[in-house]
């Protein structure tokens, strides 16, 4: 079996009914769950270091088109690095390993995602932008 590409994921995403996003967890609940993971393991995430927050977003492509400028203007970079959004996106933002900074960054982006009916299925802390080189810690996983 061959490797799965982002194009393959996009085709799969097009076939999934994304209406489940309407039962989203509140911004405050997502924040509480994510922040409860702190402090992060210092051997992977030094207290004075930085890491990449990664969001796993799902939703209607038209909603993503509306949400994308607000997400990008705040420094989030889409891991997919292309515009053919088909229901999934993986924006990342580098942050200091500081609970207050993480809270501010997440509160803003979660609010934007909720306003645009974009679901958040996962939030990870990654040691590197490139997933092939990264060690991660899941901060939030949708139920």
CSV table of N, CA and C in Angstrom, one decimal:
chain,number,residue,atom,x,y,z
A,1,UNK,N,0.8,-1.2,0.0
A,1,UNK,CA,0.0,0.0,0.0
A,1,UNK,C,0.9,1.2,0.0
A,2,UNK,N,0.5,2.3,-0.8
A,2,UNK,CA,1.3,3.5,-0.9
A,2,UNK,C,1.1,4.5,0.2
A,3,UNK,N,1.8,5.6,0.1
A,3,UNK,CA,1.7,6.6,1.1
A,3,UNK,C,0.4,7.4,0.8
A,4,UNK,N,-0.2,8.0,1.9
A,4,UNK,CA,-1.4,8.8,1.8
A,4,UNK,C,-0.9,10.2,1.6
A,5,UNK,N,-1.4,10.9,0.6
A,5,UNK,CA,-1.0,12.3,0.4
A,5,UNK,C,-2.1,13.2,0.9
A,6,UNK,N,-1.8,14.5,0.9
A,6,UNK,CA,-2.8,15.5,1.3
A,6,UNK,C,-4.0,15.5,0.3
A,7,UNK,N,-3.7,15.2,-1.0
A,7,UNK,CA,-4.8,15.1,-2.0
A,7,UNK,C,-5.7,14.0,-1.6
A,8,UNK,N,-5.2,12.8,-1.2
A,8,UNK,CA,-6.0,11.7,-0.8
A,8,UNK,C,-6.9,12.1,0.4
A,9,UNK,N,-6.3,12.8,1.4
A,9,UNK,CA,-7.0,13.2,2.6
A,9,UNK,C,-8.1,14.2,2.2
A,10,UNK,N,-7.9,15.1,1.2
A,10,UNK,CA,-8.9,16.0,0.7
A,10,UNK,C,-10.0,15.3,0.1
A,11,UNK,N,-9.8,14.2,-0.7
A,11,UNK,CA,-10.9,13.4,-1.3
A,11,UNK,C,-11.7,12.7,-0.2
A,12,UNK,N,-11.0,12.2,0.8
A,12,UNK,CA,-11.8,11.6,1.9
A,12,UNK,C,-12.6,12.6,2.6
A,13,UNK,N,-12.0,13.8,2.9
A,13,UNK,CA,-12.8,14.8,3.6
A,13,UNK,C,-14.0,15.2,2.8
A,14,UNK,N,-14.0,15.3,1.5
A,14,UNK,CA,-15.1,15.6,0.7
A,14,UNK,C,-16.3,14.6,0.9
A,15,UNK,N,-16.0,13.4,1.2
A,15,UNK,CA,-17.0,12.4,1.3
A,15,UNK,C,-17.6,12.3,2.7
A,16,UNK,N,-17.0,13.0,3.7
A,16,UNK,CA,-17.5,12.9,5.1
A,16,UNK,C,-18.6,14.0,5.4
A,17,UNK,N,-19.6,13.6,6.1
A,17,UNK,CA,-20.6,14.5,6.5
A,17,UNK,C,-20.1,15.3,7.7
A,18,UNK,N,-19.8,16.6,7.5
A,18,UNK,CA,-19.2,17.4,8.5
A,18,UNK,C,-20.2,18.1,9.4
A,19,UNK,N,-21.5,17.7,9.4
A,19,UNK,CA,-22.5,18.3,10.3
A,19,UNK,C,-22.3,18.1,11.7
A,20,UNK,N,-21.4,17.1,12.1
A,20,UNK,CA,-21.2,16.9,13.5
A,20,UNK,C,-20.5,18.1,14.2
A,21,UNK,N,-20.0,19.0,13.5
A,21,UNK,CA,-19.3,20.2,14.1
A,21,UNK,C,-20.3,21.1,14.8
A,22,UNK,N,-21.6,20.9,14.6
A,22,UNK,CA,-22.6,21.8,15.3
A,22,UNK,C,-22.6,21.6,16.8
A,23,UNK,N,-22.2,20.4,17.3
A,23,UNK,CA,-22.2,20.1,18.7
A,23,UNK,C,-20.9,20.5,19.3
A,24,UNK,N,-20.3,21.6,19.0
A,24,UNK,CA,-19.0,22.0,19.5
A,24,UNK,C,-18.9,22.2,21.0
A,25,UNK,N,-17.7,21.8,21.5
A,25,UNK,CA,-17.4,22.1,22.9
A,25,UNK,C,-17.1,23.6,23.0
A,26,UNK,N,-17.5,24.2,24.1
A,26,UNK,CA,-17.3,25.6,24.3
A,26,UNK,C,-15.9,26.0,24.4
A,27,UNK,N,-15.6,27.2,24.1
A,27,UNK,CA,-14.2,27.8,24.1
A,27,UNK,C,-13.6,27.6,25.5
A,28,UNK,N,-14.4,27.9,26.5
A,28,UNK,CA,-13.9,27.7,27.9
A,28,UNK,C,-13.6,26.3,28.3
A,29,UNK,N,-14.4,25.4,27.8
A,29,UNK,CA,-14.2,23.9,28.1
A,29,UNK,C,-12.9,23.5,27.4
A,30,UNK,N,-12.7,23.8,26.1
A,30,UNK,CA,-11.5,23.5,25.3
A,30,UNK,C,-10.3,24.0,26.0
A,31,UNK,N,-10.4,25.3,26.4
A,31,UNK,CA,-9.2,25.9,27.1
A,31,UNK,C,-8.9,25.2,28.4
A,32,UNK,N,-9.9,24.9,29.2
A,32,UNK,CA,-9.7,24.2,30.5
A,32,UNK,C,-9.0,22.9,30.3
A,33,UNK,N,-9.5,22.1,29.3
A,33,UNK,CA,-8.9,20.8,29.0
A,33,UNK,C,-7.5,21.0,28.6
A,34,UNK,N,-7.2,21.9,27.6
A,34,UNK,CA,-5.8,22.1,27.1
A,34,UNK,C,-4.9,22.6,28.2
A,35,UNK,N,-5.3,23.5,29.0
A,35,UNK,CA,-4.4,24.1,30.0
A,35,UNK,C,-4.2,23.1,31.2
A,36,UNK,N,-5.1,22.2,31.4
A,36,UNK,CA,-4.9,21.2,32.4
A,36,UNK,C,-3.7,20.3,32.1
A,37,UNK,N,-3.2,20.3,30.9
A,37,UNK,CA,-2.1,19.5,30.5
A,37,UNK,C,-0.7,20.1,30.9
A,38,UNK,N,-0.8,21.3,31.4
A,38,UNK,CA,0.5,22.0,31.8
A,38,UNK,C,0.8,21.7,33.3
A,39,UNK,N,2.0,21.7,33.7
A,39,UNK,CA,3.2,21.9,32.8
A,39,UNK,C,3.5,20.7,31.9
A,40,UNK,N,4.0,21.0,30.7
A,40,UNK,CA,4.3,20.0,29.8
A,40,UNK,C,5.6,19.3,30.2
A,41,UNK,N,5.8,18.1,29.8
A,41,UNK,CA,7.1,17.3,30.2
A,41,UNK,C,8.3,18.1,29.8
A,42,UNK,N,9.1,18.5,30.8
A,42,UNK,CA,10.3,19.4,30.6
A,42,UNK,C,11.3,18.8,29.7
A,43,UNK,N,11.4,17.4,29.6
A,43,UNK,CA,12.4,16.8,28.8
A,43,UNK,C,12.1,17.0,27.3
A,44,UNK,N,10.8,17.2,27.0
A,44,UNK,CA,10.5,17.5,25.6
A,44,UNK,C,10.2,19.0,25.3
A,45,UNK,N,9.7,19.6,26.4
A,45,UNK,CA,9.2,21.0,26.2
A,45,UNK,C,9.9,21.9,27.4
A,46,UNK,N,11.1,22.4,27.1
A,46,UNK,CA,11.8,23.1,28.2
A,46,UNK,C,10.9,24.3,28.7
A,47,UNK,N,10.9,24.6,30.0
A,47,UNK,CA,10.1,25.7,30.5
A,47,UNK,C,10.4,27.0,29.9
A,48,UNK,N,11.6,27.3,29.5
A,48,UNK,CA,12.0,28.6,28.9
A,48,UNK,C,12.0,28.5,27.4
A,49,UNK,N,11.5,27.4,26.8
A,49,UNK,CA,11.5,27.2,25.3
A,49,UNK,C,10.3,27.6,24.6
A,50,UNK,N,10.2,27.2,23.4
A,50,UNK,CA,9.0,27.4,22.5
A,50,UNK,C,8.5,26.1,22.0
A,51,UNK,N,7.3,26.1,21.5
A,51,UNK,CA,6.8,24.9,20.8
A,51,UNK,C,5.7,25.4,19.8
A,52,UNK,N,5.3,24.4,19.0
A,52,UNK,CA,4.2,24.8,18.0
A,52,UNK,C,2.9,24.2,18.5
A,53,UNK,N,1.9,25.1,18.6
A,53,UNK,CA,0.5,24.7,18.9
A,53,UNK,C,0.0,24.3,17.5
A,54,UNK,N,-0.7,23.1,17.4
A,54,UNK,CA,-1.2,22.7,16.2
A,54,UNK,C,-2.7,22.4,16.4
A,55,UNK,N,-3.5,23.0,15.5
A,55,UNK,CA,-5.0,22.7,15.6
A,55,UNK,C,-5.3,21.8,14.4
A,56,UNK,N,-6.3,20.9,14.7
A,56,UNK,CA,-6.8,20.0,13.7
A,56,UNK,C,-8.3,20.5,13.5
A,57,UNK,N,-8.5,21.2,12.4
A,57,UNK,CA,-9.8,21.8,12.2
A,57,UNK,C,-10.6,21.0,11.2
A,58,UNK,N,-11.9,21.0,11.4
A,58,UNK,CA,-12.8,20.4,10.4
A,58,UNK,C,-14.0,21.3,10.2
A,59,UNK,N,-14.6,21.3,9.0
A,59,UNK,CA,-15.7,22.1,8.7
A,59,UNK,C,-16.0,22.3,7.3
A,60,UNK,N,-17.0,23.1,7.0
A,60,UNK,CA,-17.4,23.4,5.6
A,60,UNK,C,-16.3,24.2,5.0
A,61,UNK,N,-15.9,23.9,3.7
A,61,UNK,CA,-14.8,24.7,3.1
A,61,UNK,C,-15.2,26.1,2.9
A,62,UNK,N,-16.4,26.5,2.7
A,62,UNK,CA,-16.8,27.9,2.6
A,62,UNK,C,-16.6,28.7,3.9
A,63,UNK,N,-16.8,28.0,5.0
A,63,UNK,CA,-16.6,28.6,6.3
A,63,UNK,C,-15.1,28.8,6.6
A,64,UNK,N,-14.3,27.8,6.1
A,64,UNK,CA,-12.8,27.9,6.3
A,64,UNK,C,-12.3,29.1,5.5
A,65,UNK,N,-12.8,29.3,4.3
A,65,UNK,CA,-12.4,30.5,3.5
A,65,UNK,C,-12.6,31.8,4.3
A,66,UNK,N,-13.7,31.9,5.0
A,66,UNK,CA,-14.0,33.1,5.8
A,66,UNK,C,-13.1,33.1,7.0
A,67,UNK,N,-12.8,32.0,7.6
A,67,UNK,CA,-12.0,32.0,8.9
A,67,UNK,C,-10.5,32.2,8.6
A,68,UNK,N,-10.1,31.7,7.5
A,68,UNK,CA,-8.6,31.7,7.2
A,68,UNK,C,-7.9,33.0,7.4
A,69,UNK,N,-8.4,34.1,6.9
A,69,UNK,CA,-7.7,35.4,7.1
A,69,UNK,C,-7.5,35.8,8.6
A,70,UNK,N,-8.5,35.5,9.4
A,70,UNK,CA,-8.4,35.9,10.8
A,70,UNK,C,-7.4,34.9,11.5
A,71,UNK,N,-7.4,33.7,11.1
A,71,UNK,CA,-6.4,32.7,11.6
A,71,UNK,C,-5.0,33.1,11.2
A,72,UNK,N,-4.8,33.4,9.9
A,72,UNK,CA,-3.4,33.7,9.4
A,72,UNK,C,-2.9,35.0,10.0
A,73,UNK,N,-3.8,36.0,10.1
A,73,UNK,CA,-3.3,37.3,10.6
A,73,UNK,C,-2.7,37.2,12.0
A,74,UNK,N,-3.1,36.2,12.7
A,74,UNK,CA,-2.6,36.0,14.1
A,74,UNK,C,-1.4,35.1,14.1
A,75,UNK,N,-0.8,34.8,12.9
A,75,UNK,CA,0.4,34.1,12.9
A,75,UNK,C,0.3,32.6,12.7
A,76,UNK,N,-0.8,32.1,12.5
A,76,UNK,CA,-1.0,30.6,12.3
A,76,UNK,C,-0.6,30.3,10.8
A,77,UNK,N,0.2,29.2,10.7
A,77,UNK,CA,0.6,28.8,9.4
A,77,UNK,C,0.0,27.4,9.1
A,78,UNK,N,-0.6,27.3,7.9
A,78,UNK,CA,-1.3,26.0,7.6
A,78,UNK,C,-0.2,25.0,7.2
A,79,UNK,N,-0.2,23.9,7.9
A,79,UNK,CA,0.7,22.8,7.6
A,79,UNK,C,0.5,22.2,6.2
A,80,UNK,N,-0.7,22.2,5.7
A,80,UNK,CA,-1.0,21.7,4.4
A,80,UNK,C,-0.3,22.6,3.3
A,81,UNK,N,-0.2,23.9,3.6
A,81,UNK,CA,0.5,24.8,2.7
A,81,UNK,C,-0.1,24.8,1.3
A,82,UNK,N,-1.4,24.7,1.2
A,82,UNK,CA,-2.1,24.8,0.0
A,82,UNK,C,-3.5,25.3,0.2
A,83,UNK,N,-4.2,25.7,-0.9
A,83,UNK,CA,-5.5,26.4,-0.7
A,83,UNK,C,-6.7,25.5,-1.0
A,84,UNK,N,-6.4,24.2,-1.3
A,84,UNK,CA,-7.6,23.3,-1.7
A,84,UNK,C,-8.2,22.7,-0.5
A,85,UNK,N,-8.6,23.5,0.5
A,85,UNK,CA,-9.2,23.0,1.7
A,85,UNK,C,-10.5,22.2,1.4
A,86,UNK,N,-10.5,21.0,1.9
A,86,UNK,CA,-11.7,20.2,1.6
A,86,UNK,C,-12.3,19.6,2.9
A,87,UNK,N,-12.3,20.4,3.9
A,87,UNK,CA,-12.9,19.9,5.2
A,87,UNK,C,-11.9,19.8,6.3
A,88,UNK,N,-10.6,19.8,6.1
A,88,UNK,CA,-9.6,19.6,7.1
A,88,UNK,C,-8.5,20.7,7.0
A,89,UNK,N,-8.0,21.2,8.1
A,89,UNK,CA,-6.8,22.1,8.0
A,89,UNK,C,-6.0,21.9,9.3
A,90,UNK,N,-4.7,22.2,9.2
A,90,UNK,CA,-3.8,21.9,10.3
A,90,UNK,C,-2.9,23.2,10.6
A,91,UNK,N,-3.5,24.3,11.0
A,91,UNK,CA,-2.7,25.5,11.3
A,91,UNK,C,-1.8,25.3,12.5
A,92,UNK,N,-0.6,25.9,12.5
A,92,UNK,CA,0.3,25.8,13.6
A,92,UNK,C,0.8,27.2,13.9
A,93,UNK,N,1.1,27.4,15.2
A,93,UNK,CA,1.6,28.7,15.6
A,93,UNK,C,2.7,28.5,16.7
A,94,UNK,N,3.8,29.1,16.6
A,94,UNK,CA,4.9,29.0,17.5
A,94,UNK,C,4.6,29.9,18.7
A,95,UNK,N,4.7,29.3,19.9
A,95,UNK,CA,4.4,30.0,21.2
A,95,UNK,C,5.5,29.7,22.2
A,96,UNK,N,5.6,30.6,23.2
A,96,UNK,CA,6.5,30.3,24.3
A,96,UNK,C,5.8,29.3,25.2
A,97,UNK,N,6.6,28.5,25.9
A,97,UNK,CA,6.1,27.6,26.8
A,97,UNK,C,5.6,28.3,28.1
A,98,UNK,N,4.6,29.0,28.0
A,98,UNK,CA,4.0,29.9,29.1
A,98,UNK,C,2.5,29.8,29.0
A,99,UNK,N,1.9,29.3,30.2
A,99,UNK,CA,0.5,29.1,30.2
A,99,UNK,C,-0.3,30.3,29.8
A,100,UNK,N,0.1,31.5,30.3
A,100,UNK,CA,-0.7,32.7,30.0
A,100,UNK,C,-0.7,33.0,28.5
A,101,UNK,N,0.5,32.8,27.8
A,101,UNK,CA,0.6,33.0,26.4
A,101,UNK,C,-0.3,32.0,25.6
A,102,UNK,N,-0.2,30.7,26.0
A,102,UNK,CA,-0.9,29.7,25.4
A,102,UNK,C,-2.4,29.9,25.5
A,103,UNK,N,-2.8,30.3,26.7
A,103,UNK,CA,-4.2,30.6,26.9
A,103,UNK,C,-4.7,31.8,26.0
A,104,UNK,N,-4.0,32.9,25.9
A,104,UNK,CA,-4.4,34.0,25.1
A,104,UNK,C,-4.5,33.6,23.6
A,105,UNK,N,-3.5,32.8,23.2
A,105,UNK,CA,-3.4,32.4,21.8
A,105,UNK,C,-4.6,31.5,21.5
A,106,UNK,N,-4.8,30.5,22.3
A,106,UNK,CA,-5.9,29.5,22.1
A,106,UNK,C,-7.3,30.2,22.2
A,107,UNK,N,-7.4,31.0,23.2
A,107,UNK,CA,-8.7,31.7,23.4
A,107,UNK,C,-9.1,32.4,22.1
A,108,UNK,N,-8.2,33.2,21.5
A,108,UNK,CA,-8.5,33.9,20.3
A,108,UNK,C,-8.8,33.0,19.1
A,109,UNK,N,-8.0,32.0,18.9
A,109,UNK,CA,-8.2,31.2,17.7
A,109,UNK,C,-9.5,30.3,17.9
A,110,UNK,N,-9.7,29.8,19.1
A,110,UNK,CA,-10.9,28.9,19.3
A,110,UNK,C,-12.1,29.8,19.1
A,111,UNK,N,-12.1,31.0,19.6
A,111,UNK,CA,-13.3,31.9,19.3
A,111,UNK,C,-13.5,32.1,17.9
A,112,UNK,N,-12.5,32.4,17.1
A,112,UNK,CA,-12.6,32.6,15.7
A,112,UNK,C,-13.2,31.3,15.0
A,113,UNK,N,-12.7,30.1,15.4
A,113,UNK,CA,-13.1,28.9,14.8
A,113,UNK,C,-14.6,28.7,15.1
A,114,UNK,N,-15.0,28.9,16.4
A,114,UNK,CA,-16.4,28.7,16.8
A,114,UNK,C,-17.3,29.7,16.0
A,115,UNK,N,-16.8,30.9,15.9
A,115,UNK,CA,-17.7,31.9,15.2
A,115,UNK,C,-17.9,31.5,13.7
A,116,UNK,N,-17.0,30.8,13.1
A,116,UNK,CA,-17.1,30.4,11.8
A,116,UNK,C,-17.6,28.9,11.6
A,117,UNK,N,-18.1,28.3,12.7
A,117,UNK,CA,-18.5,26.9,12.7
A,117,UNK,C,-17.4,25.9,12.3
A,118,UNK,N,-16.2,26.2,12.6
A,118,UNK,CA,-15.1,25.3,12.4
A,118,UNK,C,-14.9,24.4,13.6
A,119,UNK,N,-15.0,23.1,13.5
A,119,UNK,CA,-14.8,22.3,14.6
A,119,UNK,C,-13.3,22.0,14.9
A,120,UNK,N,-12.9,21.9,16.2
A,120,UNK,CA,-11.5,21.6,16.6
A,120,UNK,C,-11.5,20.2,17.1
A,121,UNK,N,-10.9,19.2,16.4
A,121,UNK,CA,-10.9,17.9,16.8
A,121,UNK,C,-9.7,17.5,17.7
A,122,UNK,N,-8.6,18.2,17.5
A,122,UNK,CA,-7.4,18.0,18.4
A,122,UNK,C,-6.6,19.4,18.5
A,123,UNK,N,-5.9,19.5,19.6
A,123,UNK,CA,-4.9,20.5,19.7
A,123,UNK,C,-3.7,19.8,20.3
A,124,UNK,N,-2.5,20.0,19.6
A,124,UNK,CA,-1.3,19.3,20.0
A,124,UNK,C,-0.2,20.4,20.3
A,125,UNK,N,0.7,20.1,21.2
A,125,UNK,CA,1.9,20.8,21.3
A,125,UNK,C,3.0,20.0,20.6
A,126,UNK,N,3.7,20.6,19.6
A,126,UNK,CA,4.7,19.9,18.8
A,126,UNK,C,6.0,20.6,19.0
A,127,UNK,N,7.1,19.7,19.1
A,127,UNK,CA,8.4,20.2,19.2
A,127,UNK,C,9.0,20.8,18.0
A,128,UNK,N,8.4,20.5,16.8
A,128,UNK,CA,8.9,21.0,15.5
A,128,UNK,C,7.7,21.3,14.6
A,129,UNK,N,7.9,22.2,13.6
A,129,UNK,CA,6.9,22.4,12.7
A,129,UNK,C,6.6,21.2,11.8
A,130,UNK,N,7.7,20.6,11.4
A,130,UNK,CA,7.6,19.4,10.5
A,130,UNK,C,7.1,18.2,11.3
A,131,UNK,N,6.0,17.6,11.0
A,131,UNK,CA,5.5,16.4,11.8
A,131,UNK,C,6.5,15.2,11.8
A,132,UNK,N,7.3,15.1,10.8
A,132,UNK,CA,8.2,14.0,10.7
A,132,UNK,C,9.3,14.1,11.7
A,133,UNK,N,9.6,15.3,12.1
A,133,UNK,CA,10.7,15.6,13.1
A,133,UNK,C,10.2,15.9,14.5
A,134,UNK,N,8.9,16.0,14.6
A,134,UNK,CA,8.3,16.5,15.9
A,134,UNK,C,7.9,15.4,16.8
A,135,UNK,N,8.0,15.7,18.1
A,135,UNK,CA,7.4,14.9,19.2
A,135,UNK,C,6.3,15.8,19.7
A,136,UNK,N,5.1,15.1,19.9
A,136,UNK,CA,4.0,15.9,20.3
A,136,UNK,C,3.3,15.4,21.6
A,137,UNK,N,2.5,16.3,22.1
A,137,UNK,CA,1.7,16.0,23.3
A,137,UNK,C,0.3,16.6,23.0
A,138,UNK,N,-0.7,15.7,23.1
A,138,UNK,CA,-2.1,16.1,22.8
A,138,UNK,C,-2.6,17.0,24.0
A,139,UNK,N,-3.0,18.2,23.7
A,139,UNK,CA,-3.6,19.0,24.8
A,139,UNK,C,-5.1,18.9,24.9
A,140,UNK,N,-5.7,18.6,23.7
A,140,UNK,CA,-7.2,18.5,23.7
A,140,UNK,C,-7.6,17.5,22.6
A,141,UNK,N,-8.6,16.7,22.9
A,141,UNK,CA,-9.1,15.8,21.9
A,141,UNK,C,-10.6,15.8,22.0
A,142,UNK,N,-11.3,16.1,20.9
A,142,UNK,CA,-12.8,16.2,20.9
A,142,UNK,C,-13.4,14.8,21.3
A,143,UNK,N,-14.5,14.9,22.0
A,143,UNK,CA,-15.1,13.6,22.5
A,143,UNK,C,-15.9,12.9,21.5
